[in-house]
Amino acid sequence: MSSATPPGACEPADGKGGEARPRSPAWLRRLIDTEEAWAQLRFAAPMVLTNMSYYGIPLVSVMFSGHLGNVRLAGATLGNSWATVTGYAFVTGMSGALETLCGQAYGAQLYRMLGLYLQSSLIMSAVVSVVIAVIWLFTEPLLLCLHQEPEVSRAAAVFIRYQIPGLFAFSFLQCLLRYLQTQSVVVPLVVCSVVPFALHVPLNHLLVNVLGLGLAGASAAISATFWFSCLMLLGYVMWSKKFGETWKGFSADAFNYVLPTIKLAAPSAVMVCLEYWAFELLVLIAGLLPNSTVSTSLIAMCSSTEAIAYMITYGFSAAVSTRVSNEIGAGNVDMAKNAVAVTLKLSVFLAFSFVLLLGFGHGLWARLFSRSEVIGSEFAAITPLVMASIVLDSAQGVLSGVARGCGWQHLAAITNLVAFYFIGMPLAILFAFKLNFYTKAIGSDHTTVSSKMNSSEVVDDCYHDFLMKDDLGIVCRVCGLVQQHIRNIFELQWKKQRNQSHTQKLQ
């Protein structure tokens, strides 16, 4: 009697005798590794919810500030952008070092190292937050130097000043989040982000409307919410039995790992900041175009649309980073490559789904931002570029996750520098001001940047090994052809990872 599972029967969800579910259709199994895909979807969905909750916290405070008048709304918006590009983006990028260190240590079963890496990252984040806090104290004069309106700059400075305590909480929060993420503990992240977000709304109402604290109250609510979320996660880590092997309490040994953490955190922060800063530069460029009000509104709409789409990509970026780092730590480079292939397919497929909705409903979407017919028609004209950018960005986000999982942040930072500032920005300026494409040039800039980043970030597993597989060939072609010297660089990196894995096995 055959031991094979008959067609239509159930199979274990994890392939190891776990909870059974219906076997996937044969055509789907030929297209994608369904077990890997299912595991990544279960990982990515909670990460998307977590990211949306944290993204919404400052947004809610800005919305409450909008009811205080136009100047305060402008100040809160400017302050939020300033806080992001000078603080939150930097500490978020730095925490990417833990995706490499903790992820690979967990895969290699060096469990105690996770706690030490977490503590060293917390120490580093505290020091960096002090430096950023000093910069934030001088927000008003710095904004005035950038020729911002005096009243708006003053309001932005107030909004920033009361977020300084929250900056420390946010930096610690990012470290804790990566620590749990690399162990595939994601459901508590949802609880510790959604609950504070739900409480953030009534807290804003209390501080802004009931107590009349205005901008200061809206900003203080952000700090309080971040600290509440941080303490929830810290308490969970310290008292949960799940982390008995990875968290042994605070140790002076953590100081020995601060320097190795910084070596990865610095390029990781640069990698993230270069991307954030590029979007802010696009808004500044839009302000210099004819009819700057319409141009700036369009770019803000495009950025918001792509930010929402990227929340989905972020979940898969976190998933592939964890899978790749865990498998490399365990010495399974081929499994890491398989995870990359599956994530690329899922991310691009979902991006296409989002793009179809945007293509058919762009008119309704535009009316959510503005009732102006001019802005609506201009957004319709630029929608195809936004759609292309979203699809390319879905692949780029996954490949950034691969870079973090492998410890290739320095290569990704160089790629971002070249793609955004040596290719994208010059082309945007050329098209916008010399060829009179205006906002279409700004939109095409991000599309061009994403395609170039995909071309240079597609690692050897996405070009050399995977191109032989028909089912992923289309994904590789969408990403663009990788130039020979770039392929050689990444091929060397994969070989280095393989050699390190073999060394770990021998030890």
Short mmCIF file of C-alpha atoms in Angstrom, two decimals, residues 23-497:
data_model
loop_
_atom_site.label_atom_id
_atom_site.label_comp_id
_atom_site.label_asym_id
_atom_site.label_seq_id
_atom_site.Cartn_x
_atom_site.Cartn_y
_atom_site.Cartn_z
CA ARG A 23 -3.25 20.01 0.14
CA SER A 24 -2.60 22.86 -2.27
CA PRO A 25 -3.46 22.32 -5.95
CA ALA A 26 -0.67 20.84 -8.05
CA TRP A 27 -0.46 23.87 -10.35
CA LEU A 28 0.02 26.15 -7.33
CA ARG A 29 2.78 23.94 -5.91
CA ARG A 30 4.58 24.14 -9.26
CA LEU A 31 4.33 27.93 -9.18
CA ILE A 32 5.43 28.51 -5.58
CA ASP A 33 6.63 26.65 -2.50
CA THR A 34 3.26 26.65 -0.74
CA GLU A 35 4.59 25.67 2.69
CA GLU A 36 7.09 28.52 2.65
CA ALA A 37 4.47 30.91 1.28
CA TRP A 38 1.97 29.99 4.00
CA ALA A 39 4.59 30.46 6.71
CA GLN A 40 5.57 33.86 5.34
CA LEU A 41 1.97 35.04 5.06
CA ARG A 42 1.39 34.14 8.72
CA PHE A 43 4.51 36.12 9.60
CA ALA A 44 3.88 39.10 7.32
CA ALA A 45 0.25 39.80 8.25
CA PRO A 46 0.96 40.62 11.94
CA MET A 47 3.96 42.73 10.89
CA VAL A 48 1.74 44.76 8.54
CA LEU A 49 -0.72 45.42 11.38
CA THR A 50 2.13 46.38 13.70
CA ASN A 51 3.60 48.80 11.17
CA MET A 52 0.23 50.38 10.45
CA SER A 53 -0.37 50.96 14.16
CA TYR A 54 2.97 52.70 14.72
CA TYR A 55 2.54 54.70 11.51
CA GLY A 56 -0.86 55.86 12.72
CA ILE A 57 0.27 57.15 16.14
CA PRO A 58 1.88 60.44 14.99
CA LEU A 59 -0.72 60.73 12.21
CA VAL A 60 -3.55 60.84 14.77
CA SER A 61 -1.77 63.59 16.71
CA VAL A 62 -1.33 65.61 13.50
CA MET A 63 -5.05 65.20 12.79
CA PHE A 64 -5.97 66.49 16.26
CA SER A 65 -3.57 69.41 15.72
CA GLY A 66 -5.45 70.25 12.52
CA HIS A 67 -8.48 71.28 14.58
CA LEU A 68 -6.38 73.95 16.32
CA GLY A 69 -5.96 76.06 13.17
CA ASN A 70 -4.03 76.14 9.91
CA VAL A 71 -0.76 77.35 11.44
CA ARG A 72 -0.74 74.60 14.04
CA LEU A 73 -1.64 72.00 11.41
CA ALA A 74 1.24 73.20 9.24
CA GLY A 75 3.53 73.19 12.28
CA ALA A 76 2.52 69.67 13.29
CA THR A 77 2.96 68.41 9.71
CA LEU A 78 6.36 70.05 9.36
CA GLY A 79 7.38 68.87 12.83
CA ASN A 80 6.33 65.31 12.05
CA SER A 81 8.40 65.32 8.84
CA TRP A 82 11.37 66.83 10.67
CA ALA A 83 11.12 64.23 13.44
CA THR A 84 11.01 61.44 10.88
CA VAL A 85 13.98 62.47 8.75
CA THR A 86 16.23 63.58 11.62
CA GLY A 87 15.30 61.02 14.27
CA TYR A 88 12.84 58.21 13.73
CA ALA A 89 14.27 57.13 10.37
CA PHE A 90 17.78 57.02 11.82
CA VAL A 91 16.96 54.90 14.88
CA THR A 92 14.74 52.63 12.78
CA GLY A 93 17.63 52.08 10.39
CA MET A 94 20.07 51.39 13.21
CA SER A 95 17.85 48.66 14.61
CA GLY A 96 18.30 46.82 11.30
CA ALA A 97 21.62 45.56 12.66
CA LEU A 98 19.67 43.27 14.99
CA GLU A 99 17.96 41.65 12.01
CA THR A 100 21.39 40.39 10.99
CA LEU A 101 22.93 39.72 14.40
CA CYS A 102 19.93 38.27 16.27
CA GLY A 103 18.55 36.49 13.22
CA GLN A 104 21.76 34.63 12.44
CA ALA A 105 22.50 33.94 16.12
CA TYR A 106 19.03 32.43 16.51
CA GLY A 107 19.53 30.24 13.44
CA ALA A 108 22.89 29.10 14.77
CA GLN A 109 21.25 28.32 18.16
CA LEU A 110 23.52 30.82 19.95
CA TYR A 111 20.57 31.88 22.05
CA ARG A 112 22.40 33.82 24.77
CA MET A 113 23.87 36.10 22.10
CA LEU A 114 20.41 37.43 21.25
CA GLY A 115 20.07 38.99 24.68
CA LEU A 116 23.58 40.46 24.53
CA TYR A 117 22.99 41.90 21.06
CA LEU A 118 19.71 43.40 22.24
CA GLN A 119 21.36 45.06 25.22
CA SER A 120 24.26 46.41 23.15
CA SER A 121 21.74 47.84 20.69
CA LEU A 122 19.77 49.47 23.51
CA ILE A 123 22.97 51.11 24.79
CA MET A 124 23.81 52.38 21.31
CA SER A 125 20.26 53.65 20.76
CA ALA A 126 20.27 55.55 24.06
CA VAL A 127 23.50 57.39 23.15
CA VAL A 128 22.31 58.23 19.63
CA SER A 129 18.95 59.42 20.97
CA VAL A 130 20.75 61.91 23.23
CA VAL A 131 22.53 63.37 20.19
CA ILE A 132 19.28 63.59 18.21
CA ALA A 133 17.50 65.17 21.20
CA VAL A 134 20.09 67.96 21.27
CA ILE A 135 19.46 68.61 17.57
CA TRP A 136 15.72 68.66 18.19
CA LEU A 137 16.15 71.37 20.84
CA PHE A 138 17.36 73.67 18.05
CA THR A 139 14.52 72.83 15.67
CA GLU A 140 13.21 76.40 15.31
CA PRO A 141 16.50 78.09 14.30
CA LEU A 142 17.33 75.19 11.98
CA LEU A 143 13.97 75.45 10.21
CA LEU A 144 14.36 79.22 9.92
CA CYS A 145 17.73 78.62 8.25
CA LEU A 146 15.84 76.45 5.74
CA HIS A 147 13.59 79.46 4.99
CA GLN A 148 10.47 78.09 6.64
CA GLU A 149 7.71 80.43 7.87
CA PRO A 150 8.54 81.81 11.36
CA GLU A 151 5.12 80.98 12.83
CA VAL A 152 5.12 77.49 11.36
CA SER A 153 8.71 76.91 12.54
CA ARG A 154 7.75 77.95 16.07
CA ALA A 155 4.78 75.56 16.08
CA ALA A 156 6.94 72.75 14.68
CA ALA A 157 9.51 73.34 17.43
CA VAL A 158 6.80 72.92 20.08
CA PHE A 159 5.56 69.75 18.41
CA ILE A 160 9.12 68.36 18.32
CA ARG A 161 10.14 69.37 21.85
CA TYR A 162 7.52 67.24 23.59
CA GLN A 163 8.42 64.24 21.45
CA ILE A 164 11.96 64.06 22.84
CA PRO A 165 10.96 61.58 25.61
CA GLY A 166 9.14 59.54 22.97
CA LEU A 167 12.28 59.41 20.82
CA PHE A 168 14.04 57.30 23.46
CA ALA A 169 11.01 55.02 23.78
CA PHE A 170 10.76 54.64 20.00
CA SER A 171 14.45 53.75 19.64
CA PHE A 172 14.17 51.10 22.40
CA LEU A 173 10.91 49.91 20.85
CA GLN A 174 12.59 49.27 17.49
CA CYS A 175 15.29 47.16 19.16
CA LEU A 176 12.73 45.08 21.06
CA LEU A 177 10.65 44.67 17.93
CA ARG A 178 13.64 43.29 15.96
CA TYR A 179 14.57 41.01 18.87
CA LEU A 180 11.12 39.39 18.81
CA GLN A 181 10.83 39.45 15.02
CA THR A 182 14.03 37.45 14.50
CA GLN A 183 12.59 34.72 16.73
CA SER A 184 9.34 34.72 14.69
CA VAL A 185 7.40 35.98 17.72
CA VAL A 186 4.98 38.35 15.97
CA VAL A 187 1.53 38.09 17.61
CA PRO A 188 2.66 39.94 20.79
CA LEU A 189 3.93 42.72 18.51
CA VAL A 190 0.39 43.21 17.24
CA VAL A 191 -1.02 43.36 20.77
CA CYS A 192 1.68 45.78 21.96
CA SER A 193 1.07 48.12 19.02
CA VAL A 194 -2.69 47.95 18.42
CA VAL A 195 -3.62 48.42 22.10
CA PRO A 196 -1.47 51.57 22.55
CA PHE A 197 -2.77 52.92 19.23
CA ALA A 198 -6.37 52.39 20.37
CA LEU A 199 -5.62 54.27 23.62
CA HIS A 200 -3.78 57.01 21.72
CA VAL A 201 -6.99 58.43 20.25
CA PRO A 202 -8.78 59.14 23.58
CA LEU A 203 -5.47 60.31 25.07
CA ASN A 204 -5.20 62.95 22.34
CA HIS A 205 -8.77 64.04 22.99
CA LEU A 206 -8.03 64.35 26.71
CA LEU A 207 -4.81 66.34 26.32
CA VAL A 208 -5.77 68.50 23.34
CA ASN A 209 -9.50 69.12 23.74
CA VAL A 210 -10.31 68.55 27.43
CA LEU A 211 -7.16 69.89 29.10
CA GLY A 212 -6.50 72.42 26.32
CA LEU A 213 -2.79 71.68 25.98
CA GLY A 214 -2.85 72.24 22.22
CA LEU A 215 0.19 71.21 20.17
CA ALA A 216 2.12 70.31 23.31
CA GLY A 217 -0.64 67.89 24.31
CA ALA A 218 -0.77 66.24 20.88
CA SER A 219 2.99 65.79 20.90
CA ALA A 220 3.09 64.57 24.51
CA ALA A 221 0.48 61.97 23.60
CA ILE A 222 2.92 60.51 21.04
CA SER A 223 5.63 60.21 23.68
CA ALA A 224 3.27 58.64 26.22
CA THR A 225 1.97 56.11 23.69
CA PHE A 226 5.45 55.08 22.57
CA TRP A 227 6.55 54.61 26.18
CA PHE A 228 3.45 52.55 26.97
CA SER A 229 4.12 50.27 23.99
CA CYS A 230 7.81 50.01 24.87
CA LEU A 231 7.11 49.03 28.48
CA MET A 232 4.53 46.46 27.34
CA LEU A 233 7.10 44.78 25.10
CA LEU A 234 9.90 45.01 27.66
CA GLY A 235 7.69 43.47 30.34
CA TYR A 236 6.71 40.67 27.97
CA VAL A 237 10.36 39.90 27.18
CA MET A 238 11.50 40.00 30.81
CA TRP A 239 8.72 37.88 32.29
CA SER A 240 7.73 35.51 29.52
CA LYS A 241 9.15 31.99 29.83
CA LYS A 242 9.43 31.87 26.03
CA PHE A 243 12.65 33.91 26.22
CA GLY A 244 14.30 31.92 29.00
CA GLU A 245 17.25 30.97 26.78
CA THR A 246 17.65 34.26 24.91
CA TRP A 247 17.12 36.71 27.79
CA LYS A 248 19.31 36.10 30.83
CA GLY A 249 18.89 39.56 32.31
CA PHE A 250 21.11 42.59 32.00
CA SER A 251 24.81 41.81 31.67
CA ALA A 252 28.00 43.88 31.53
CA ASP A 253 29.14 41.60 28.69
CA ALA A 254 26.81 43.55 26.41
CA PHE A 255 29.32 46.42 26.29
CA ASN A 256 31.74 44.10 24.46
CA TYR A 257 29.30 43.86 21.56
CA VAL A 258 28.53 47.57 21.14
CA LEU A 259 31.24 48.08 18.51
CA PRO A 260 30.21 45.10 16.31
CA THR A 261 26.63 46.35 16.54
CA ILE A 262 27.65 49.86 15.48
CA LYS A 263 29.55 48.47 12.47
CA LEU A 264 26.30 47.05 11.12
CA ALA A 265 23.97 49.73 12.50
CA ALA A 266 25.75 52.65 10.82
CA PRO A 267 25.34 51.47 7.19
CA SER A 268 21.87 50.21 8.04
CA ALA A 269 20.88 53.69 9.25
CA VAL A 270 22.42 55.30 6.16
CA MET A 271 20.54 52.84 3.95
CA VAL A 272 17.17 53.84 5.45
CA CYS A 273 17.86 57.57 5.79
CA LEU A 274 18.94 57.98 2.18
CA GLU A 275 15.55 56.69 1.10
CA TYR A 276 13.56 58.84 3.56
CA TRP A 277 15.52 61.97 2.69
CA ALA A 278 14.96 61.43 -1.03
CA PHE A 279 11.18 61.60 -0.57
CA GLU A 280 11.49 64.86 1.36
CA LEU A 281 13.69 66.27 -1.41
CA LEU A 282 10.98 65.39 -3.92
CA VAL A 283 8.50 67.52 -1.97
CA LEU A 284 10.97 70.42 -1.90
CA ILE A 285 11.53 70.09 -5.66
CA ALA A 286 7.77 70.04 -6.22
CA GLY A 287 7.53 73.33 -4.33
CA LEU A 288 9.79 74.97 -6.93
CA LEU A 289 7.59 73.96 -9.88
CA PRO A 290 5.04 76.27 -11.52
CA ASN A 291 1.75 76.18 -9.59
CA SER A 292 3.57 74.79 -6.58
CA THR A 293 0.37 74.30 -4.56
CA VAL A 294 -0.96 71.72 -7.03
CA SER A 295 2.47 70.15 -7.54
CA THR A 296 3.14 69.74 -3.82
CA SER A 297 -0.35 68.32 -3.25
CA LEU A 298 0.15 65.77 -6.02
CA ILE A 299 3.51 64.62 -4.68
CA ALA A 300 2.04 64.37 -1.17
CA MET A 301 -0.80 62.23 -2.55
CA CYS A 302 1.65 59.99 -4.42
CA SER A 303 3.86 59.62 -1.34
CA SER A 304 0.88 58.75 0.86
CA THR A 305 -0.36 56.20 -1.68
CA GLU A 306 3.04 54.54 -1.90
CA ALA A 307 3.43 54.61 1.89
CA ILE A 308 0.19 52.66 2.29
CA ALA A 309 1.24 50.17 -0.39
CA TYR A 310 4.65 49.81 1.26
CA MET A 311 3.05 48.71 4.52
CA ILE A 312 2.24 45.42 2.79
CA THR A 313 5.76 45.20 1.40
CA TYR A 314 7.16 45.92 4.86
CA GLY A 315 5.57 42.75 6.21
CA PHE A 316 7.27 40.64 3.55
CA SER A 317 10.54 42.55 3.96
CA ALA A 318 10.54 41.64 7.66
CA ALA A 319 9.57 38.05 6.83
CA VAL A 320 12.35 37.50 4.30
CA SER A 321 14.89 39.20 6.56
CA THR A 322 14.03 36.79 9.38
CA ARG A 323 13.91 33.71 7.16
CA VAL A 324 17.20 34.51 5.43
CA SER A 325 19.08 35.39 8.62
CA ASN A 326 17.78 32.30 10.46
CA GLU A 327 18.64 29.94 7.59
CA ILE A 328 22.10 31.46 7.07
CA GLY A 329 22.76 31.16 10.80
CA ALA A 330 21.75 27.51 10.60
CA GLY A 331 23.99 27.01 7.56
CA ASN A 332 21.13 26.47 5.10
CA VAL A 333 21.99 28.90 2.30
CA ASP A 334 19.81 27.08 -0.25
CA MET A 335 16.79 27.40 2.06
CA ALA A 336 17.54 31.11 2.36
CA LYS A 337 17.51 31.42 -1.44
CA ASN A 338 14.20 29.59 -1.63
CA ALA A 339 12.72 32.00 0.91
CA VAL A 340 13.82 34.96 -1.24
CA ALA A 341 12.13 33.47 -4.31
CA VAL A 342 8.85 32.88 -2.48
CA THR A 343 8.80 36.34 -0.90
CA LEU A 344 9.46 38.07 -4.21
CA LYS A 345 6.55 36.26 -5.82
CA LEU A 346 4.15 37.03 -2.97
CA SER A 347 5.15 40.68 -2.68
CA VAL A 348 4.97 41.40 -6.41
CA PHE A 349 1.63 39.56 -6.70
CA LEU A 350 0.08 41.60 -3.89
CA ALA A 351 1.55 44.79 -5.36
CA PHE A 352 -0.12 44.00 -8.68
CA SER A 353 -3.41 43.48 -6.82
CA PHE A 354 -3.05 46.87 -5.12
CA VAL A 355 -2.14 48.47 -8.45
CA LEU A 356 -5.28 47.08 -10.12
CA LEU A 357 -7.44 48.60 -7.39
CA LEU A 358 -5.64 51.92 -7.79
CA GLY A 359 -5.98 51.81 -11.57
CA PHE A 360 -9.74 51.31 -11.47
CA GLY A 361 -10.40 53.51 -8.45
CA HIS A 362 -7.88 56.35 -8.77
CA GLY A 363 -10.67 58.92 -9.18
CA LEU A 364 -12.34 57.94 -5.92
CA TRP A 365 -8.94 57.74 -4.19
CA ALA A 366 -8.01 61.26 -5.36
CA ARG A 367 -11.30 62.67 -4.03
CA LEU A 368 -10.39 61.41 -0.55
CA PHE A 369 -7.50 63.89 -0.62
CA SER A 370 -9.04 66.80 -2.52
CA ARG A 371 -12.29 67.82 -4.23
CA SER A 372 -10.36 69.90 -6.77
CA GLU A 373 -11.00 68.79 -10.36
CA VAL A 374 -7.55 70.04 -11.38
CA ILE A 375 -5.80 67.87 -8.81
CA GLY A 376 -8.05 64.93 -9.71
CA SER A 377 -7.20 65.13 -13.42
CA GLU A 378 -3.49 65.63 -12.72
CA PHE A 379 -3.46 62.64 -10.39
CA ALA A 380 -5.15 60.54 -13.09
CA ALA A 381 -2.34 61.48 -15.48
CA ILE A 382 0.37 60.51 -13.01
CA THR A 383 -1.34 57.31 -11.78
CA PRO A 384 0.43 54.96 -14.28
CA LEU A 385 3.80 56.13 -12.94
CA VAL A 386 2.63 55.58 -9.35
CA MET A 387 1.43 52.09 -10.28
CA ALA A 388 4.78 51.18 -11.85
CA SER A 389 6.62 52.58 -8.84
CA ILE A 390 4.52 50.51 -6.40
CA VAL A 391 5.26 47.27 -8.27
CA LEU A 392 8.99 47.97 -8.46
CA ASP A 393 9.06 49.13 -4.83
CA SER A 394 7.50 45.84 -3.75
CA ALA A 395 10.52 43.98 -5.13
CA GLN A 396 12.98 46.57 -3.82
CA GLY A 397 11.57 46.30 -0.29
CA VAL A 398 12.00 42.53 -0.29
CA LEU A 399 15.57 42.81 -1.54
CA SER A 400 16.32 45.34 1.21
CA GLY A 401 15.11 42.70 3.68
CA VAL A 402 17.50 40.20 2.08
CA ALA A 403 20.34 42.69 2.55
CA ARG A 404 19.51 43.11 6.24
CA GLY A 405 19.23 39.37 6.78
CA CYS A 406 22.60 38.71 5.15
CA GLY A 407 24.42 41.65 6.72
CA TRP A 408 24.85 43.43 3.38
CA GLN A 409 23.65 46.81 4.63
CA HIS A 410 26.78 48.53 3.28
CA LEU A 411 26.00 47.31 -0.25
CA ALA A 412 22.38 48.43 0.05
CA ALA A 413 23.50 51.85 1.34
CA ILE A 414 25.75 52.31 -1.70
CA THR A 415 22.90 51.21 -3.95
CA ASN A 416 20.51 53.74 -2.38
CA LEU A 417 23.08 56.51 -2.72
CA VAL A 418 23.68 55.82 -6.41
CA ALA A 419 20.05 55.12 -7.31
CA PHE A 420 18.47 58.06 -5.51
CA TYR A 421 21.08 60.80 -5.68
CA PHE A 422 23.26 60.01 -8.72
CA ILE A 423 20.47 58.76 -11.01
CA GLY A 424 16.98 59.57 -9.73
CA MET A 425 17.35 63.16 -8.51
CA PRO A 426 19.34 64.46 -11.52
CA LEU A 427 16.79 62.87 -13.86
CA ALA A 428 13.90 64.38 -11.87
CA ILE A 429 15.43 67.85 -12.08
CA LEU A 430 16.22 67.44 -15.79
CA PHE A 431 12.73 66.22 -16.69
CA ALA A 432 10.91 68.68 -14.43
CA PHE A 433 12.73 71.92 -15.24
CA LYS A 434 14.37 71.41 -18.64
CA LEU A 435 11.90 69.13 -20.42
CA ASN A 436 8.84 70.62 -18.65
CA PHE A 437 7.37 67.29 -17.51
CA TYR A 438 6.69 68.89 -14.10
CA THR A 439 5.02 66.48 -11.64
CA LYS A 440 5.31 63.57 -14.09
CA ALA A 441 9.07 63.98 -13.78
CA ILE A 442 8.87 63.72 -9.99
CA GLY A 443 6.70 60.61 -10.27
CA SER A 444 8.96 59.03 -12.88
CA ASP A 445 11.95 59.75 -10.63
CA HIS A 446 10.81 57.22 -8.03
CA THR A 447 9.91 54.70 -10.75
CA THR A 448 13.39 55.04 -12.25
CA VAL A 449 15.02 54.85 -8.83
CA SER A 450 13.11 51.69 -7.90
CA SER A 451 14.03 49.96 -11.15
CA LYS A 452 17.70 50.87 -10.75
CA MET A 453 17.70 49.71 -7.13
CA ASN A 454 16.11 46.44 -8.14
CA SER A 455 18.70 46.00 -10.89
CA SER A 456 21.58 46.48 -8.48
CA GLU A 457 20.05 44.82 -5.41
CA VAL A 458 18.88 41.60 -7.08
CA VAL A 459 21.32 39.21 -5.53
CA ASP A 460 22.84 36.19 -7.23
CA ASP A 461 20.00 33.98 -6.07
CA CYS A 462 17.47 36.14 -7.93
CA TYR A 463 19.43 36.25 -11.16
CA HIS A 464 21.80 33.36 -11.66
CA ASP A 465 20.10 30.50 -9.80
CA PHE A 466 16.45 31.58 -10.04
CA LEU A 467 16.50 32.77 -13.66
CA MET A 468 16.76 29.12 -14.66
CA LYS A 469 13.28 28.63 -13.16
CA ASP A 470 10.53 29.68 -15.56
CA ASP A 471 8.14 30.59 -12.77
CA LEU A 472 10.40 33.32 -11.41
CA GLY A 473 11.91 34.47 -14.69
CA ILE A 474 9.24 37.11 -15.10
CA VAL A 475 9.99 38.51 -11.64
CA CYS A 476 13.68 38.81 -12.48
CA ARG A 477 12.89 40.56 -15.75
CA VAL A 478 10.62 43.00 -13.93
CA CYS A 479 13.46 43.75 -11.55
CA GLY A 480 15.74 44.52 -14.53
CA LEU A 481 18.92 42.99 -15.88
CA VAL A 482 21.77 42.90 -13.38
CA GLN A 483 25.00 44.23 -14.78
CA GLN A 484 27.95 41.84 -14.75
CA HIS A 485 30.09 43.54 -12.11
CA ILE A 486 27.11 43.84 -9.73
CA ARG A 487 26.35 40.13 -10.18
CA ASN A 488 29.95 39.28 -9.39
CA ILE A 489 29.83 41.30 -6.17
CA PHE A 490 26.71 39.53 -4.90
CA GLU A 491 27.95 36.14 -6.07
CA LEU A 492 31.01 36.69 -3.91
CA GLN A 493 28.74 37.62 -0.98
CA TRP A 494 26.65 34.45 -1.35
CA LYS A 495 29.82 32.34 -1.54
CA LYS A 496 31.12 34.07 1.58
CA GLN A 497 27.87 33.28 3.40
#
